[in-house]
Each structure stands twice: as structure tokens, then as C-alpha cells.
Tab-separated table of C-alpha atoms and ligand atoms in Angstrom:
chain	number	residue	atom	x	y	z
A	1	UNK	CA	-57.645	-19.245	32.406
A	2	UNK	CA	-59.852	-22.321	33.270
A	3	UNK	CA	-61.236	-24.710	31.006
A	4	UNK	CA	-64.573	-26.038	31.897
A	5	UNK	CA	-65.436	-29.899	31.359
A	6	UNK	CA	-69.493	-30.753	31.272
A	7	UNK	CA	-70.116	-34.185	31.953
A	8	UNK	CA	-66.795	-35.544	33.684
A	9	UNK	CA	-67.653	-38.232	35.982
A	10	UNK	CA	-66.707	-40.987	33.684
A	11	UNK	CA	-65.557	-42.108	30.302
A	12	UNK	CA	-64.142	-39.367	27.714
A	13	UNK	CA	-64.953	-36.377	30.061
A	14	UNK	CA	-63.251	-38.021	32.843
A	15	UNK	CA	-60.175	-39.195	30.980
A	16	UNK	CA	-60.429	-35.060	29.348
A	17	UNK	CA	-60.499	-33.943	32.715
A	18	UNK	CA	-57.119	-36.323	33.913
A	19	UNK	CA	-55.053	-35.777	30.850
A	20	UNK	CA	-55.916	-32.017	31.154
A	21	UNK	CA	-54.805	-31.188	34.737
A	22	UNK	CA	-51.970	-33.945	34.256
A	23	UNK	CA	-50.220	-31.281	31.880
A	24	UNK	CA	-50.877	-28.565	34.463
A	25	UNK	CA	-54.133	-27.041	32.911
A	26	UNK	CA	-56.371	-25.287	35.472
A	27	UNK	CA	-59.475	-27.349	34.908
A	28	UNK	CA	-63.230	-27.089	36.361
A	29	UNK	CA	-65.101	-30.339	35.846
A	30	UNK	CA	-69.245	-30.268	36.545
A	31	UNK	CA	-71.055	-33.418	37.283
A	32	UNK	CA	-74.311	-34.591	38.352
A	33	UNK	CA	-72.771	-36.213	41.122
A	34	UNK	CA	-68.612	-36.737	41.798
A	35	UNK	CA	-66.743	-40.095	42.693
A	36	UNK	CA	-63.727	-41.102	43.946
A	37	UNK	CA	-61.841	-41.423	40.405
A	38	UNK	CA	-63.045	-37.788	39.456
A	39	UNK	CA	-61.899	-36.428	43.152
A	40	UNK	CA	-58.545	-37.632	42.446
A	41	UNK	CA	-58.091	-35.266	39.637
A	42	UNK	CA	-57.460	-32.137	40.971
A	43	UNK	CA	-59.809	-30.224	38.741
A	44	UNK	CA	-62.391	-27.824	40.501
A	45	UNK	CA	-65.385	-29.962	40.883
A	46	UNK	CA	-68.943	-28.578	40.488
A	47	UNK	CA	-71.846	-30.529	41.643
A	48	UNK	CA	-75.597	-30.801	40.615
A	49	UNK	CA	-74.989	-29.734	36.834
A	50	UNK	CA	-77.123	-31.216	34.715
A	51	UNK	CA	-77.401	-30.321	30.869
A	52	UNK	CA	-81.312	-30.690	31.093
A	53	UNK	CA	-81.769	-28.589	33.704
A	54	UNK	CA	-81.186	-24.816	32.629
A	55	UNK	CA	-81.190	-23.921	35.969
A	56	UNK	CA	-78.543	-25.670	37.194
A	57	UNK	CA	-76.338	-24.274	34.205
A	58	UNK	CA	-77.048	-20.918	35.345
A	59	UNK	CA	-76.128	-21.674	38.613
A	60	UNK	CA	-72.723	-22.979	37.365
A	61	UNK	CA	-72.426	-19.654	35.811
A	62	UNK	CA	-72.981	-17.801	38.939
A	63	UNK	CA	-70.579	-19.584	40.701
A	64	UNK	CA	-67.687	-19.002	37.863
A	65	UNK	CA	-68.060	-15.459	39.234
A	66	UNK	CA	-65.627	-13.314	37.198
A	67	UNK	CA	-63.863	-15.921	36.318
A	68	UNK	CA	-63.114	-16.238	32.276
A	69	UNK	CA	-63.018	-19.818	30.893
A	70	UNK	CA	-60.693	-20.245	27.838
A	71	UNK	CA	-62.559	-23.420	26.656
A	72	UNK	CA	-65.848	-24.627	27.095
A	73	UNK	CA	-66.147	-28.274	26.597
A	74	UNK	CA	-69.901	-29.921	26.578
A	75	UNK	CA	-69.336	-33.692	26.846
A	76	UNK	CA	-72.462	-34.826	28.750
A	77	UNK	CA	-74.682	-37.290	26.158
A	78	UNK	CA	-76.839	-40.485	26.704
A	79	UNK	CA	-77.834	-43.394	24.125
A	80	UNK	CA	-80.395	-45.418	24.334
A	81	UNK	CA	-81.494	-47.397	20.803
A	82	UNK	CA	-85.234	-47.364	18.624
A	83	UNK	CA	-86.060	-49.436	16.118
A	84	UNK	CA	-88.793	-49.232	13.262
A	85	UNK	CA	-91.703	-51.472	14.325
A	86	UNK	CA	-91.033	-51.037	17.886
A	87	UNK	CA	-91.668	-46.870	18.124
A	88	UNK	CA	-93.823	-47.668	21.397
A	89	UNK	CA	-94.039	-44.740	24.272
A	90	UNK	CA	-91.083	-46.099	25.582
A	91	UNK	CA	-89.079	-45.627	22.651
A	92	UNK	CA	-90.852	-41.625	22.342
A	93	UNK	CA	-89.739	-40.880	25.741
A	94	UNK	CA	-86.045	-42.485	25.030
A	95	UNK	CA	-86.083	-40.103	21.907
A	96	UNK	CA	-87.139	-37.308	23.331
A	97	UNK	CA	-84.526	-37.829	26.559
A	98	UNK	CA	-81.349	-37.889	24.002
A	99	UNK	CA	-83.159	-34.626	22.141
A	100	UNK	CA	-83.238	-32.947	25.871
A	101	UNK	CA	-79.543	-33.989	26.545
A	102	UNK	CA	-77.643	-34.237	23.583
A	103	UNK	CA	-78.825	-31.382	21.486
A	104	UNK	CA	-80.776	-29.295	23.863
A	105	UNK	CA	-78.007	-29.576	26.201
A	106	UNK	CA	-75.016	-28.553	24.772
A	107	UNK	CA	-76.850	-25.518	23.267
A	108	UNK	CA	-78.526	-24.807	26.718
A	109	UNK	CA	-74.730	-24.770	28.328
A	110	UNK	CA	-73.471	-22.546	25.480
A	111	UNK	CA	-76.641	-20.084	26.184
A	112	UNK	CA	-75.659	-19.810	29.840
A	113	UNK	CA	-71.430	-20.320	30.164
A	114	UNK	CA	-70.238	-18.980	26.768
A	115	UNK	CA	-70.774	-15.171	27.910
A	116	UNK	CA	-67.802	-16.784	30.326
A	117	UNK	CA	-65.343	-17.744	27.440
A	118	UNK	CA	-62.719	-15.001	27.156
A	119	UNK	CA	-62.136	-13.602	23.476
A	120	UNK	CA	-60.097	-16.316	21.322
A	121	UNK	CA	-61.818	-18.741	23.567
A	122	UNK	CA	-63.295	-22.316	22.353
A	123	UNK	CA	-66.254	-24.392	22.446
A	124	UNK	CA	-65.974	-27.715	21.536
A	125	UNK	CA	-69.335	-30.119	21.474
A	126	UNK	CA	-68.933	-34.322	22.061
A	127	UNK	CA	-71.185	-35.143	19.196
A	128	UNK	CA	-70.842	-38.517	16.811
A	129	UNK	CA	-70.437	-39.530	13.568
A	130	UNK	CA	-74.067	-41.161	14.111
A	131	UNK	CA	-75.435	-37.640	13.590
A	132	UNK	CA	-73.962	-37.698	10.073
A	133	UNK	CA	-76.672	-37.435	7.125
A	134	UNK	CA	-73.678	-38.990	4.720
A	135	UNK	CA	-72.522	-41.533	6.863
A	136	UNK	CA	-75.659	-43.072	7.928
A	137	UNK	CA	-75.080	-46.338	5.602
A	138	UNK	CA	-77.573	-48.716	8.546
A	139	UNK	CA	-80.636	-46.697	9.616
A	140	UNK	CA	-82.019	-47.451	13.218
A	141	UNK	CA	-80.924	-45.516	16.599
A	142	UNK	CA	-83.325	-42.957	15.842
A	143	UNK	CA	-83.078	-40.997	18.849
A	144	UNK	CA	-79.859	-40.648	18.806
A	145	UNK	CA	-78.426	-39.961	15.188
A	146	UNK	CA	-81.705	-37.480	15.093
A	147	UNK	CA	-80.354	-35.727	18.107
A	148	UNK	CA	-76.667	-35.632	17.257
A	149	UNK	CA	-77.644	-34.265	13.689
A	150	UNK	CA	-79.612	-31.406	15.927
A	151	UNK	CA	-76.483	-30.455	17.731
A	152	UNK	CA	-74.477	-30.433	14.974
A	153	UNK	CA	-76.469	-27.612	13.276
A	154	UNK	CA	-76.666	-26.255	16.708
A	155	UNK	CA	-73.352	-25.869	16.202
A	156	UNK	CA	-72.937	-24.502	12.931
A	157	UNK	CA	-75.322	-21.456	14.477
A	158	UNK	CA	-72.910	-21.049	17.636
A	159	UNK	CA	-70.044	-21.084	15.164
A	160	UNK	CA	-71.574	-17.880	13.585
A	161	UNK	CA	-73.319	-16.459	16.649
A	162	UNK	CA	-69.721	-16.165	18.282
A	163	UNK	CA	-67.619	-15.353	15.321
A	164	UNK	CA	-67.877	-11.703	16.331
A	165	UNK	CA	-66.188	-12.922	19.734
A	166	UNK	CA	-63.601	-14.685	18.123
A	167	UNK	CA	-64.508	-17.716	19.422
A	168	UNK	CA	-64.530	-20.704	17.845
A	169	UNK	CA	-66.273	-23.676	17.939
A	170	UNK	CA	-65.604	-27.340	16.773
A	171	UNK	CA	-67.675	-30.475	16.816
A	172	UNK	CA	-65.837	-33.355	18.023
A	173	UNK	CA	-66.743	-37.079	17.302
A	174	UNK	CA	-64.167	-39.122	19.264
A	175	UNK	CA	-64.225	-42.054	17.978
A	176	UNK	CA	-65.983	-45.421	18.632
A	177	UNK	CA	-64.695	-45.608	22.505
A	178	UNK	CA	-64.548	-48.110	25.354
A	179	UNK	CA	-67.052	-46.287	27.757
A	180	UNK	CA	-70.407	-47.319	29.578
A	181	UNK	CA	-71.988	-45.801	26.700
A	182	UNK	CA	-70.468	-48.357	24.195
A	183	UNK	CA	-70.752	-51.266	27.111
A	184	UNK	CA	-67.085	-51.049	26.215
A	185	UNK	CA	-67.184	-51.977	23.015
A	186	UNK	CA	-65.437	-50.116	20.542
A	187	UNK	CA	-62.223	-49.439	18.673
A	188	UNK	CA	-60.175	-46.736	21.484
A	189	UNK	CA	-59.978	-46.604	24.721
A	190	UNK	CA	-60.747	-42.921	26.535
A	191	UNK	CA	-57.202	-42.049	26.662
A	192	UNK	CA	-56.438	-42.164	23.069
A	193	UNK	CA	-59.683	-40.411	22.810
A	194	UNK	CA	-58.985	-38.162	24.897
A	195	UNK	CA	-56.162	-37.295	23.845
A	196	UNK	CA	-57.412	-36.320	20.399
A	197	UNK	CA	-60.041	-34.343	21.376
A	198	UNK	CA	-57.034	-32.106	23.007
A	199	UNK	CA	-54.790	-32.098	20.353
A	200	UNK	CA	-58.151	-31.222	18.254
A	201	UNK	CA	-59.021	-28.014	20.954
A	202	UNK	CA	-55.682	-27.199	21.110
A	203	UNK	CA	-55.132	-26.369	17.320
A	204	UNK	CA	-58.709	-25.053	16.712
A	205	UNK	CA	-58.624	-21.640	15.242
A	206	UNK	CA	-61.223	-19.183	14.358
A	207	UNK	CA	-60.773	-19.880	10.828
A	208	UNK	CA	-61.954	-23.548	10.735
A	209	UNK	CA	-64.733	-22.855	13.374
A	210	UNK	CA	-68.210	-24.646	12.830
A	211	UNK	CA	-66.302	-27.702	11.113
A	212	UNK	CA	-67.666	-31.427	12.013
A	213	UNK	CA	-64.314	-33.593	13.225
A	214	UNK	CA	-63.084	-37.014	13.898
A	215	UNK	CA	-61.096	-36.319	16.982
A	216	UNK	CA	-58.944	-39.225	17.167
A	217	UNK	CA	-58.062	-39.023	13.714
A	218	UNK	CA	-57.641	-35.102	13.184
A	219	UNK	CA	-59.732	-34.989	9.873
A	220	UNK	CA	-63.222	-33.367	8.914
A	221	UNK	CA	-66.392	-35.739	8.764
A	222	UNK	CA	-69.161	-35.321	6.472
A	223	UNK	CA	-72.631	-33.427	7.274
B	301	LIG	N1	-68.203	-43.791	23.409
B	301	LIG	C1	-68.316	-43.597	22.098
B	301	LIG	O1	-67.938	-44.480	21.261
B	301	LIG	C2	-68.901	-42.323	21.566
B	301	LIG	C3	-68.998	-42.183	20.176
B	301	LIG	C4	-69.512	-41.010	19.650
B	301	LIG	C5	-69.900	-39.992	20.490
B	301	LIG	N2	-69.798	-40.139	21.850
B	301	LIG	C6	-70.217	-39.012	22.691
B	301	LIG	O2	-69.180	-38.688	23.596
B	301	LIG	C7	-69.742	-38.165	24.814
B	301	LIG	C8	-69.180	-38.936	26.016
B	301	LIG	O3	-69.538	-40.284	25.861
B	301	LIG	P1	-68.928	-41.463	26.758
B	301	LIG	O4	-68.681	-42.590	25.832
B	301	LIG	O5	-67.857	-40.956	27.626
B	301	LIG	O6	-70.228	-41.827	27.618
B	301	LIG	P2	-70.427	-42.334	29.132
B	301	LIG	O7	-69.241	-43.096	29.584
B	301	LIG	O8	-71.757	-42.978	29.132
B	301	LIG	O9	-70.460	-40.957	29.957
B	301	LIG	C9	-71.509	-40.057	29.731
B	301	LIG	C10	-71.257	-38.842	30.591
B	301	LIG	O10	-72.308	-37.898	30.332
B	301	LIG	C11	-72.840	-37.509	31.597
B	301	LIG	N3	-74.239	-37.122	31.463
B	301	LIG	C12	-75.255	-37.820	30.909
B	301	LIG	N4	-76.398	-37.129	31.001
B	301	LIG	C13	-76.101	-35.971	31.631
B	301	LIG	C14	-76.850	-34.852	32.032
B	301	LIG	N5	-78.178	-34.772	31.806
B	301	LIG	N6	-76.224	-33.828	32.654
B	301	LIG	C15	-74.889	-33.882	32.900
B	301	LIG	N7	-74.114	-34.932	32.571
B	301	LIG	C16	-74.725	-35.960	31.934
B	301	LIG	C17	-72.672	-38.735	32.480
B	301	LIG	O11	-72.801	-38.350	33.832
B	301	LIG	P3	-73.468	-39.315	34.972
B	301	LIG	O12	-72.338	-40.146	35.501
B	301	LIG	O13	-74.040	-38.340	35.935
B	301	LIG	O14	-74.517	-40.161	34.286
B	301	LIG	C18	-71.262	-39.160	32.073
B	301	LIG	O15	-70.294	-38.362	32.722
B	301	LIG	C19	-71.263	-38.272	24.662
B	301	LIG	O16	-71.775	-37.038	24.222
B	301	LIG	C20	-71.411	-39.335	23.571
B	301	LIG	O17	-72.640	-39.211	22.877
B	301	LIG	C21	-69.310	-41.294	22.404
């Protein structure tokens, strides 16, 4: 069975997607747009998938045909930062852009591609520790804690909405990362990342589904 990787061109979900077909996994990768690095891969590559555009998911889904997916992994996310003082249009339409893609999006993808995931199949959802009520210790980045915090209860609905069909779902924070989105800053590089967001998928079972994780470090993260 294939596991499908939303939002691979670069960073984590490009790093997913190499670790993943390096062990031999039968991997389907969908991008806006592909490059070079993601070519070289392997994986089944699926253009034109955007998380904001419903359509296009639905499209994806088409094209999976009968094909069942064991894992559905929704990695796509943007950040862009607000501060108080400085809420101008600007900053309204950078909100609302990280509410379309990071919370709307993930839950869009799970509306169209988790009919796709097999029984005993998983969804896991790149969220962040930003998105964390109990860890949120310095205010500011409005947009984007607000619309991690959205997917995360997102989640905790999908967790129960697919109980019945044994699938389980896990939100993954993975760790303060060396991508664009960080201007590579941060503590990990995508490998080690990565590579904890597999292990992480890889031991998820139906009885810990709906839980909020630190990848990287294997343990659960407050609401
Ligand atoms: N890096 C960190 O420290 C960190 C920490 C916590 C959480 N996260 C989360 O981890 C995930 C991956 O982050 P990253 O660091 O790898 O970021 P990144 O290097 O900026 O990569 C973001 C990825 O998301 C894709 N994407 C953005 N908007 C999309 C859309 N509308 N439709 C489809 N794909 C879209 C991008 O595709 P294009 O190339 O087409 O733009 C790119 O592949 C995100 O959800 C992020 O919020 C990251």
C-alpha cells in the first residue's frame, strides 16, 4: 500500500518523502509544482495539489483510482508573523492565508483522501508546538499559533470521526527545523526530523489516536 505525502517539494515533506522510498516504501508525493531534488526520489509525483484548493484534492483522489493509501500524511503549511499594534489588512490577509492552509487544509485533504486510507490506516497532520494553548509563554505570531491550535482540534474530531475505521490519527510537531520556513534557523535539520516523524507514524496505534506529539523527541505535548 502507498503512503501519500502532501506538501513534498521541500523541507520536512521532501526529506519524508527521501527517507521513505530510501527504505523501499511505495510513496506518492503531491506538490504544487515538482523540482529536480523531488524528481530524484522515486516517489509517484502528483502535480497541481494545493491544500487551498478543494478541487485539486479531489482531483488527487480521482487519480488514486482504487488505489488504498496506508498513510495519509498532510505536511503542506506557511508562516508568515503579526504583531499587536501592527494588525493592518496586510497582516488580516496573512492570517487568514495560514487559517486557509494550515487548518483548513489538512482537514480539506482528510475530507477528500481519507475515504482512500485502508482500515488500520494513519493520518498524521505537520502541526507545531506554536498551536499549543500551554506552551504559548511569548504571545505574537497570531496567524499562525491561531491556525495551528485550529488544526489541532481538527484533529481531535478526525481522531473520533475515523475511530470506527480504525484509523488513527496523530499530530506531529517536528521540531524547530532548518527549512525555508525557519530561514534555516532552528535546532534539527529535516533528516533528523524526518526521521522522527517516521518512527512516530510507524508506532502509531489506534489506541493513542488524537494525541498532540513532539516528533523528534517521541513524547506527548500539551493542548
Ligand atoms: N520548520 C519548523 O521548525 C517547523 C516547526 C513546526 C511546524 N512546522 C510545520 O511543518 C510543516 C513543514 O514545514 P517546513 O519547515 O518543511 O516548511 P517549508 O520548507 O517552508 O515547506 C513548506 C511546504 O509546504 C508546501 N505548501 C505550502 N502551501 C501549500 C499549499 N497551499 N498547497 C500545497 N503545498 C503547500 C510548500 O510547497 P511549495 O514549494 O509549493 O511552496 C512546501 O513543500 C509545516 O506544516 C510547518 O508549519 C515546521
Amino acid at each position: 500500500m502507498s503512503k501519500l505525502i502532501i506538501g513534498a517539494s521541500r523541507g520536512i515533506g521532501l526529506e519524508l518523502v527521501r527517507q521513505l522510498t530510501q527504505r523501499g516504501d511505495d510513496v506518492i508525493a503531491a506538490v504544487r509544482s515538482s523540482n529536480a531534488e523531488l524528481d530524484a526520489t522515486g516517489a509517484d509525483i502528483h502535480t497541481g495539489v494545493d491544500v487551498t484548493r478543494h478541487d485539486s484534492l479531489h482531483e488527487l483522489a480521482d487519480k488514486l483510482g482504487n488505489q488504498p493509501l496506508e498513510w495519509l500524511l498532510v505536511v503542506a503549511g506557511v508562516m508568515s508573523k503579526q504583531r499587536l499594534g501592527q494588525l493592518d489588512q496586510d497582516a488580516v490577509d496573512g492570517i487568514r492565508q495560514q487559517f486557509e492552509t494550515n487548518a483548513l487544509g489538512p482537514l480539506m485533504a482528510a475530507e477528500a483522501l481519507s475515504p482512500w486510507l485502508a482500515p488500520g490506516g494513519k493520518l498524521g497532520i505537520l502541526t507545531s508546538r506554536m498551536g499549543s494553548l500551554a506552551d504559548n509563554t511569548s504571545g505574537n505570531s497570531y496567524g499562525y499559533r491561531m491556525s495551528k491550535a485550529a488544526v489541532n482540534m481538527a484533529g481531535v474530531s478526525l481522531a473520533h470521526d475515523l475511530q470506527e475505521r480504525e484509523i488513527a490519527v496523530a499530530l506531529l510537531h517536528p521540531g524547530w527545523v532548518r527549512t525555508d520556513m525557519t530561514r534555516h534557523d532552528g535546532l534539527i535539520d529535516p533528516e533528523e526530523s524526518a526521521a522522527g516523524i517516521i518512527q512516530r507514524m510507524d508506532a502509531l496505534t489506534l489506541d493513542q489516536t488524537g494525541r498532540f506529539w513532539h516528533a523528534p523527541k517521541g513524547e506527548p505535548l500539551p493542548w
